[in-house]
């Protein structure tokens, strides 16, 4: 299961591939991308605060296409007007949120609620505060392969992008 570090790497790679530009040019954009890529796991915090169980609401409505579309719209307007990050479009915001849902569907066995409210799945088990904090701090190394794969994807996309750019000729020196 991808943890926050893995979701952040997937989000940064998703932005890099969808935008065609580097996310790393402005630190505010990087922070915004990491937040959007981890936004569906807000349900873990809600479960911890209201039921002392991070799995109480996990993988429900926040792990759906509808949440990605609606959350992407809110994030787009927040980024555009409140945070002054004009380079993240609505499509990219929704895609960053949905990358989290896809990653959970691909890298775990538990189902996600893609088409909520027509289907609803909850994450099984119980995870209290200590379980969640321990998992984030000490189990993050398991995301190493995800981070490495995303880094390779970013480097390859930059290489391909540069190789497809028209070649720039050096200015000719005119001798008098």
Tab-separated table of C-alpha atoms in Angstrom:
chain	number	residue	atom	x	y	z
A	1	UNK	CA	0.000	0.000	0.000
A	2	UNK	CA	1.487	3.366	-0.922
A	3	UNK	CA	2.070	5.619	2.046
A	4	UNK	CA	2.305	9.451	1.901
A	5	UNK	CA	5.832	9.340	0.453
A	6	UNK	CA	4.760	6.992	-2.348
A	7	UNK	CA	1.657	9.032	-3.122
A	8	UNK	CA	3.774	12.200	-3.200
A	9	UNK	CA	6.175	10.619	-5.696
A	10	UNK	CA	3.291	9.373	-7.837
A	11	UNK	CA	1.707	12.833	-7.733
A	12	UNK	CA	4.934	14.571	-8.755
A	13	UNK	CA	5.441	12.092	-11.611
A	14	UNK	CA	1.801	12.493	-12.683
A	15	UNK	CA	2.170	16.262	-12.779
A	16	UNK	CA	5.451	16.054	-14.669
A	17	UNK	CA	3.966	13.735	-17.297
A	18	UNK	CA	0.635	15.562	-17.661
A	19	UNK	CA	1.907	19.147	-17.574
A	20	UNK	CA	4.997	18.709	-19.672
A	21	UNK	CA	6.888	20.976	-17.274
A	22	UNK	CA	8.833	20.456	-14.099
A	23	UNK	CA	7.002	20.638	-10.797
A	24	UNK	CA	10.247	21.404	-9.006
A	25	UNK	CA	10.679	24.984	-10.204
A	26	UNK	CA	8.588	26.467	-7.388
A	27	UNK	CA	8.415	25.021	-3.893
A	28	UNK	CA	4.780	26.145	-3.435
A	29	UNK	CA	3.762	24.071	-6.453
A	30	UNK	CA	5.570	21.013	-5.061
A	31	UNK	CA	3.801	21.355	-1.712
A	32	UNK	CA	0.433	21.811	-3.452
A	33	UNK	CA	1.013	18.721	-5.627
A	34	UNK	CA	2.015	16.610	-2.609
A	35	UNK	CA	-1.102	17.748	-0.718
A	36	UNK	CA	-3.387	16.951	-3.654
A	37	UNK	CA	-1.775	13.551	-4.195
A	38	UNK	CA	-2.427	12.670	-0.544
A	39	UNK	CA	-5.844	14.358	-0.213
A	40	UNK	CA	-7.986	11.188	-0.435
A	41	UNK	CA	-6.382	9.942	2.786
A	42	UNK	CA	-8.093	12.774	4.663
A	43	UNK	CA	-10.569	10.027	5.537
A	44	UNK	CA	-7.914	8.443	7.783
A	45	UNK	CA	-7.702	11.649	9.824
A	46	UNK	CA	-11.495	11.904	9.960
A	47	UNK	CA	-11.672	8.329	11.246
A	48	UNK	CA	-8.981	8.985	13.841
A	49	UNK	CA	-10.663	12.139	15.136
A	50	UNK	CA	-14.218	10.799	15.276
A	51	UNK	CA	-13.812	7.066	15.928
A	52	UNK	CA	-10.171	6.653	17.010
A	53	UNK	CA	-9.855	4.316	14.031
A	54	UNK	CA	-8.032	5.353	10.867
A	55	UNK	CA	-9.765	2.601	8.918
A	56	UNK	CA	-13.298	3.582	9.973
A	57	UNK	CA	-13.927	5.620	6.802
A	58	UNK	CA	-10.849	4.705	4.744
A	59	UNK	CA	-11.284	3.965	1.032
A	60	UNK	CA	-14.853	5.238	1.014
A	61	UNK	CA	-16.133	8.361	-0.758
A	62	UNK	CA	-12.756	10.122	-0.782
A	63	UNK	CA	-11.350	7.328	-2.934
A	64	UNK	CA	-13.756	7.897	-5.819
A	65	UNK	CA	-13.902	9.538	-9.212
A	66	UNK	CA	-16.544	11.972	-7.956
A	67	UNK	CA	-14.280	13.127	-5.115
A	68	UNK	CA	-11.399	13.604	-7.567
A	69	UNK	CA	-13.573	15.723	-9.857
A	70	UNK	CA	-15.089	17.824	-7.067
A	71	UNK	CA	-11.852	18.052	-5.077
A	72	UNK	CA	-9.992	18.968	-8.258
A	73	UNK	CA	-12.397	21.838	-8.851
A	74	UNK	CA	-11.977	23.153	-5.301
A	75	UNK	CA	-8.207	22.736	-5.499
A	76	UNK	CA	-8.088	24.542	-8.832
A	77	UNK	CA	-9.890	27.583	-7.433
A	78	UNK	CA	-7.900	27.472	-4.184
A	79	UNK	CA	-4.644	27.313	-6.109
A	80	UNK	CA	-5.660	29.997	-8.535
A	81	UNK	CA	-7.167	32.591	-6.219
A	82	UNK	CA	-5.982	31.850	-2.713
A	83	UNK	CA	-2.491	30.446	-3.214
A	84	UNK	CA	-1.717	32.221	-6.514
A	85	UNK	CA	-0.474	29.017	-8.176
A	86	UNK	CA	-1.733	29.597	-11.692
A	87	UNK	CA	0.037	26.706	-13.373
A	88	UNK	CA	-2.052	23.829	-12.020
A	89	UNK	CA	-5.178	23.437	-14.107
A	90	UNK	CA	-8.448	21.839	-13.076
A	91	UNK	CA	-7.620	18.760	-15.170
A	92	UNK	CA	-4.246	18.394	-13.457
A	93	UNK	CA	-5.738	18.932	-9.989
A	94	UNK	CA	-8.351	16.220	-10.541
A	95	UNK	CA	-5.721	13.939	-12.075
A	96	UNK	CA	-3.417	14.384	-9.075
A	97	UNK	CA	-6.202	13.435	-6.668
A	98	UNK	CA	-7.263	10.515	-8.848
A	99	UNK	CA	-3.636	9.284	-9.057
A	100	UNK	CA	-3.966	8.445	-5.363
A	101	UNK	CA	-7.074	6.342	-6.002
A	102	UNK	CA	-5.436	4.530	-8.923
A	103	UNK	CA	-2.293	3.858	-6.870
A	104	UNK	CA	-4.356	2.373	-4.039
A	105	UNK	CA	-6.264	0.213	-6.522
A	106	UNK	CA	-3.090	-1.030	-8.225
A	107	UNK	CA	-0.768	-1.524	-5.260
A	108	UNK	CA	-3.201	-3.059	-2.743
A	109	UNK	CA	-5.661	-5.922	-2.625
A	110	UNK	CA	-8.452	-3.993	-0.898
A	111	UNK	CA	-10.973	-2.391	-3.278
A	112	UNK	CA	-11.557	1.339	-3.592
A	113	UNK	CA	-14.907	3.058	-4.109
A	114	UNK	CA	-14.301	4.220	-7.712
A	115	UNK	CA	-17.946	4.844	-8.489
A	116	UNK	CA	-19.223	6.071	-5.138
A	117	UNK	CA	-22.177	6.600	-4.391
A	118	UNK	CA	-23.091	3.579	-6.531
A	119	UNK	CA	-20.549	1.375	-4.763
A	120	UNK	CA	-18.943	1.723	-1.364
A	121	UNK	CA	-16.035	-0.183	0.145
A	122	UNK	CA	-14.358	0.381	3.476
A	123	UNK	CA	-10.836	-0.572	4.465
A	124	UNK	CA	-10.870	-3.600	6.776
A	125	UNK	CA	-9.258	-3.721	10.196
A	126	UNK	CA	-8.493	-1.198	12.875
A	127	UNK	CA	-5.653	1.331	13.038
A	128	UNK	CA	-5.303	3.747	15.913
A	129	UNK	CA	-3.117	6.819	16.185
A	130	UNK	CA	0.027	4.865	17.028
A	131	UNK	CA	-0.557	2.433	14.140
A	132	UNK	CA	-0.972	5.249	11.632
A	133	UNK	CA	2.010	7.271	12.888
A	134	UNK	CA	4.204	4.164	13.058
A	135	UNK	CA	3.193	3.202	9.536
A	136	UNK	CA	3.997	6.647	8.125
A	137	UNK	CA	7.359	6.962	9.892
A	138	UNK	CA	8.723	3.423	9.905
A	139	UNK	CA	7.015	1.695	6.972
A	140	UNK	CA	7.743	4.443	4.457
A	141	UNK	CA	10.813	2.551	3.214
A	142	UNK	CA	8.443	0.171	1.422
A	143	UNK	CA	7.619	3.049	-0.925
A	144	UNK	CA	11.234	3.047	-2.106
A	145	UNK	CA	10.411	1.140	-5.297
A	146	UNK	CA	7.550	3.505	-6.047
A	147	UNK	CA	9.784	6.549	-5.485
A	148	UNK	CA	12.535	5.034	-7.632
A	149	UNK	CA	10.100	4.169	-10.434
A	150	UNK	CA	8.628	7.675	-10.382
A	151	UNK	CA	12.101	9.249	-10.407
A	152	UNK	CA	13.064	7.147	-13.432
A	153	UNK	CA	9.802	8.151	-15.131
A	154	UNK	CA	10.490	11.847	-14.499
A	155	UNK	CA	14.056	11.604	-15.808
A	156	UNK	CA	12.936	9.692	-18.904
A	157	UNK	CA	10.150	12.171	-19.631
A	158	UNK	CA	12.602	15.068	-19.380
A	159	UNK	CA	15.042	13.272	-21.673
A	160	UNK	CA	12.338	12.572	-24.260
A	161	UNK	CA	11.049	16.134	-24.014
A	162	UNK	CA	14.521	17.561	-24.590
A	163	UNK	CA	15.216	15.224	-27.491
A	164	UNK	CA	11.968	16.280	-29.178
A	165	UNK	CA	12.705	19.985	-28.872
A	166	UNK	CA	13.875	21.613	-32.070
A	167	UNK	CA	17.620	21.954	-32.104
A	168	UNK	CA	18.933	25.377	-31.436
A	169	UNK	CA	21.662	26.533	-33.719
A	170	UNK	CA	24.519	28.459	-32.269
A	171	UNK	CA	24.632	32.086	-33.307
A	172	UNK	CA	27.019	32.537	-36.144
A	173	UNK	CA	29.902	34.821	-35.580
A	174	UNK	CA	30.152	37.348	-38.360
A	175	UNK	CA	33.694	38.287	-39.118
A	176	UNK	CA	34.321	41.762	-40.371
